[in-house]
Short mmCIF file of C-alpha atoms in Angstrom, two decimals:
data_model
loop_
_atom_site.label_atom_id
_atom_site.label_comp_id
_atom_site.label_asym_id
_atom_site.label_seq_id
_atom_site.Cartn_x
_atom_site.Cartn_y
_atom_site.Cartn_z
CA SER A 545 93.60 99.34 141.48
CA GLN A 546 96.83 97.97 140.60
CA GLN A 547 97.11 100.40 137.93
CA GLY A 548 100.21 101.02 136.99
CA GLU A 549 101.34 104.76 136.51
CA GLU A 550 103.94 106.23 135.20
CA ASP A 551 106.15 109.06 136.55
CA PRO A 552 107.29 111.34 135.30
CA GLN A 553 104.20 111.58 132.29
CA ALA A 554 106.56 113.82 129.70
CA LEU A 555 109.89 113.06 129.73
CA SER A 556 112.26 115.74 126.66
CA ILE A 557 115.91 115.27 126.36
CA GLN A 558 118.38 114.75 123.72
CA GLU A 559 120.22 112.52 121.94
CA GLY A 560 123.03 110.52 124.29
CA GLU A 561 121.45 111.01 127.57
CA ASN A 562 119.98 108.18 129.61
CA ALA A 563 115.69 108.63 129.98
CA THR A 564 114.51 106.65 133.66
CA MET A 565 110.80 106.27 133.79
CA ASN A 566 109.10 104.77 136.43
CA CYS A 567 106.13 103.03 138.01
CA SER A 568 104.23 102.37 140.86
CA TYR A 569 101.59 100.10 141.55
CA LYS A 570 99.34 98.83 144.16
CA THR A 571 98.83 95.19 145.05
CA SER A 572 101.20 92.40 144.58
CA ILE A 573 101.80 90.92 141.02
CA ASN A 574 103.06 88.35 138.68
CA ASN A 575 104.85 90.60 136.73
CA LEU A 576 105.63 93.88 134.96
CA GLN A 577 105.96 94.30 131.56
CA TRP A 578 107.13 97.99 129.66
CA TYR A 579 105.65 98.46 126.54
CA ARG A 580 106.39 100.92 123.86
CA GLN A 581 104.05 102.97 121.44
CA ASN A 582 104.90 104.97 118.51
CA SER A 583 102.64 107.56 117.64
CA GLY A 584 99.84 107.30 116.22
CA ARG A 585 100.42 102.48 116.16
CA GLY A 586 100.42 99.96 118.31
CA LEU A 587 101.90 98.82 121.05
CA VAL A 588 104.95 96.95 120.76
CA HIS A 589 105.69 94.74 124.12
CA LEU A 590 110.22 95.95 125.07
CA ILE A 591 110.63 93.62 128.16
CA LEU A 592 109.37 91.02 130.93
CA ILE A 593 110.14 91.22 134.31
CA ARG A 594 108.91 88.72 136.61
CA SER A 595 108.34 89.15 140.56
CA ASN A 596 110.49 87.29 142.08
CA GLU A 597 112.92 89.38 139.66
CA ARG A 598 115.25 92.45 140.59
CA GLU A 599 117.14 93.48 137.20
CA LYS A 600 116.80 92.93 133.83
CA HIS A 601 118.80 94.29 130.91
CA SER A 602 117.67 93.88 127.00
CA GLY A 603 120.39 96.63 124.41
CA ARG A 604 119.93 99.53 125.93
CA LEU A 605 116.56 98.96 127.95
CA ARG A 606 117.55 97.70 132.17
CA VAL A 607 114.65 97.55 134.08
CA THR A 608 114.16 97.42 137.73
CA LEU A 609 112.01 95.97 140.31
CA ASP A 610 110.99 96.88 143.25
CA THR A 611 108.35 94.56 144.60
CA SER A 612 108.50 96.31 148.55
CA LYS A 613 107.75 99.62 147.01
CA LYS A 614 106.12 98.36 144.49
CA SER A 615 107.83 99.95 141.84
CA SER A 616 109.52 99.61 138.43
CA SER A 617 111.94 101.61 136.56
CA LEU A 618 112.93 101.51 133.51
CA LEU A 619 115.97 102.96 131.56
CA ILE A 620 116.84 104.12 128.45
CA THR A 621 121.20 104.15 127.51
CA ALA A 622 122.32 106.40 125.15
CA SER A 623 118.90 107.36 123.55
CA ARG A 624 118.35 107.88 119.83
CA ALA A 625 115.59 110.02 118.67
CA ALA A 626 114.26 106.77 117.45
CA ASP A 627 113.02 106.00 120.67
CA THR A 628 110.98 109.44 120.85
CA ALA A 629 107.83 107.86 122.25
CA SER A 630 105.28 106.78 124.82
CA TYR A 631 106.31 104.05 126.87
CA PHE A 632 103.70 102.45 128.95
CA CYS A 633 104.54 99.72 132.25
CA ALA A 634 101.86 96.86 132.02
CA THR A 635 101.07 94.89 135.57
CA VAL A 636 100.53 91.65 135.72
CA GLY A 637 98.89 89.73 138.71
CA TYR A 638 97.00 86.02 138.44
CA SER A 639 94.58 86.88 136.96
CA THR A 640 94.17 90.50 135.25
CA LEU A 641 96.89 92.71 134.50
CA THR A 642 96.64 96.46 134.02
CA PHE A 643 98.09 99.46 132.37
CA GLY A 644 98.70 103.14 133.40
CA LYS A 645 98.76 106.30 131.04
CA GLY A 646 102.02 106.28 130.27
CA THR A 647 105.18 108.42 129.76
CA MET A 648 105.47 110.17 126.48
CA LEU A 649 109.34 110.09 126.57
CA LEU A 650 111.13 113.37 122.84
CA VAL A 651 114.79 112.92 122.39
CA SER A 652 116.14 116.03 120.42
CA PRO A 653 118.80 115.08 117.94
CA ASP B 1107 106.28 86.29 114.15
CA VAL B 1108 103.00 87.17 116.04
CA LYS B 1109 100.53 89.41 114.13
CA VAL B 1110 96.88 90.99 115.84
CA THR B 1111 95.34 92.02 113.26
CA GLN B 1112 92.50 94.82 113.08
CA SER B 1113 90.88 94.94 109.78
CA SER B 1114 90.34 98.80 109.45
CA ARG B 1115 93.38 101.40 109.94
CA TYR B 1116 90.34 104.34 109.15
CA LEU B 1117 86.79 104.76 110.07
CA VAL B 1118 84.60 107.79 109.65
CA LYS B 1119 81.16 106.64 110.64
CA ARG B 1120 77.30 108.18 111.40
CA THR B 1121 75.99 108.67 114.90
CA GLY B 1122 74.19 106.16 115.26
CA GLU B 1123 75.04 103.65 113.04
CA LYS B 1124 76.08 99.92 114.28
CA VAL B 1125 79.80 99.74 113.96
CA PHE B 1126 82.24 96.20 113.19
CA LEU B 1127 85.49 96.01 114.54
CA GLU B 1128 87.32 92.73 113.87
CA CYS B 1129 90.63 92.28 115.12
CA VAL B 1130 92.01 88.40 113.98
CA GLN B 1131 95.10 86.53 116.11
CA ASP B 1132 97.91 83.57 115.02
CA MET B 1133 99.05 82.83 117.55
CA ASP B 1134 96.25 79.55 119.22
CA HIS B 1135 95.67 82.59 122.35
CA GLU B 1136 93.78 82.35 124.59
CA ASN B 1137 93.05 85.39 126.03
CA MET B 1138 92.00 88.65 123.63
CA PHE B 1139 90.88 92.41 124.51
CA TRP B 1140 89.29 95.05 123.39
CA TYR B 1141 90.89 98.35 124.97
CA ARG B 1142 90.08 102.18 123.64
CA GLN B 1143 92.91 105.07 124.08
CA ASP B 1144 92.33 108.17 124.89
CA PRO B 1145 94.44 111.65 124.91
CA GLY B 1146 95.59 111.66 129.31
CA LEU B 1147 93.41 108.82 129.59
CA GLY B 1148 95.16 105.41 128.69
CA LEU B 1149 94.64 102.01 127.39
CA ARG B 1150 91.00 101.66 129.37
CA LEU B 1151 89.95 98.23 129.19
CA ILE B 1152 86.61 97.29 127.12
CA TYR B 1153 86.36 93.78 126.96
CA PHE B 1154 87.93 90.72 127.14
CA SER B 1155 87.53 86.88 127.10
CA TYR B 1156 89.53 84.13 127.82
CA ASP B 1157 87.09 81.40 125.57
CA VAL B 1158 85.49 81.33 122.82
CA LYS B 1159 81.82 82.19 123.32
CA MET B 1160 83.25 83.77 126.74
CA LYS B 1161 83.58 86.75 127.72
CA GLU B 1162 84.48 89.95 130.11
CA LYS B 1163 83.27 93.86 131.11
CA GLY B 1164 86.45 96.12 131.00
CA ASP B 1165 86.18 99.35 133.27
CA ILE B 1166 83.63 101.24 130.53
CA PRO B 1167 81.80 98.95 128.91
CA GLU B 1168 79.05 100.28 128.38
CA GLY B 1169 77.89 101.55 124.51
CA TYR B 1170 79.33 97.89 123.17
CA SER B 1171 79.45 94.32 122.57
CA VAL B 1172 81.75 91.54 122.10
CA SER B 1173 81.64 88.29 119.81
CA ARG B 1174 84.10 85.14 120.04
CA GLU B 1175 82.58 82.47 118.12
CA LYS B 1176 85.87 80.94 117.18
CA LYS B 1177 89.22 81.51 119.26
CA GLU B 1178 91.42 83.74 116.71
CA ARG B 1179 89.07 86.37 115.77
CA PHE B 1180 87.12 89.05 118.69
CA SER B 1181 85.26 91.41 116.81
CA LEU B 1182 84.01 95.01 118.61
CA ILE B 1183 80.50 96.05 118.43
CA LEU B 1184 78.98 99.76 118.83
CA GLU B 1185 75.71 98.84 118.68
CA SER B 1186 74.34 102.58 117.75
CA ALA B 1187 77.44 105.17 117.15
CA SER B 1188 78.03 108.26 119.11
CA THR B 1189 79.83 111.01 118.64
CA ASN B 1190 81.97 110.43 122.58
CA GLN B 1191 83.06 107.28 120.61
CA THR B 1192 85.19 109.06 118.61
CA SER B 1193 88.83 107.82 119.94
CA MET B 1194 91.62 104.58 118.98
CA TYR B 1195 90.34 101.37 119.16
CA LEU B 1196 93.78 98.23 119.96
CA CYS B 1197 93.09 95.17 120.10
CA ALA B 1198 95.10 92.63 121.64
CA SER B 1199 95.21 88.22 123.34
CA SER B 1200 97.69 86.78 124.67
CA PHE B 1201 98.52 83.40 126.11
CA ARG B 1202 96.53 82.93 129.63
CA ILE B 1203 96.94 85.59 132.49
CA GLY B 1204 99.14 83.78 134.91
CA ARG B 1205 101.39 82.15 132.82
CA SER B 1206 104.32 82.60 133.92
CA GLY B 1207 105.82 85.06 130.96
CA ASN B 1208 102.25 85.92 128.69
CA THR B 1209 103.10 89.21 126.61
CA ILE B 1210 100.50 90.74 125.04
CA TYR B 1211 100.05 90.75 121.66
CA PHE B 1212 98.68 94.41 120.32
CA GLY B 1213 97.27 94.70 116.65
CA GLU B 1214 97.90 98.52 114.63
CA GLY B 1215 94.94 100.20 116.15
CA SER B 1216 91.47 101.45 115.15
CA TRP B 1217 91.22 105.29 114.04
CA LEU B 1218 87.63 105.23 114.47
CA THR B 1219 85.47 109.08 113.81
CA VAL B 1220 81.35 109.06 114.50
CA VAL B 1221 80.73 112.38 112.99
#
């Protein structure tokens, strides 16, 4: 299985701090994507990084990808209470995609 | 904006009932997926479809079937609902997997309680 595994399972920080979540996977990928899920809602796509890219930015989000270590990280800078959600990585292979179990982020005011 | 619409947000069904969960997407996506999500278990793939009338089993297909008669619609069927199928069900769609840059779009989820 090339399931992505997020780490940590849960993260609690204060507003204004940075939040870092990691994702590890097992086999070759085409691209890796990060998703956000507010409590009780569907998942929303945040950012996609291709296998030949090392870093990507989108607003306060920064994603890195290290294919040699089969790992990715999602950094949320200057976090806000509204960033409270679960974050999932999805690894996309040639014909498959697999989600990890997610990191639950709590940002306290 | 891409829209994936799940027909029911909350359902309560009795054990043994036949349950239909409907999903419609408006982006002409080839792929459609059904996941269930349970606390501590993440998203688990039930079935996916890569074209009309085509379907593939996911990780947990037992107790479920699917139907894709039209490209935009993917239905999940619980032939005889059981209490262990109480869960949140998520439908998703995308262009063909492997196409560079394909994004998966999710519906809002259907909360099913089987009593």
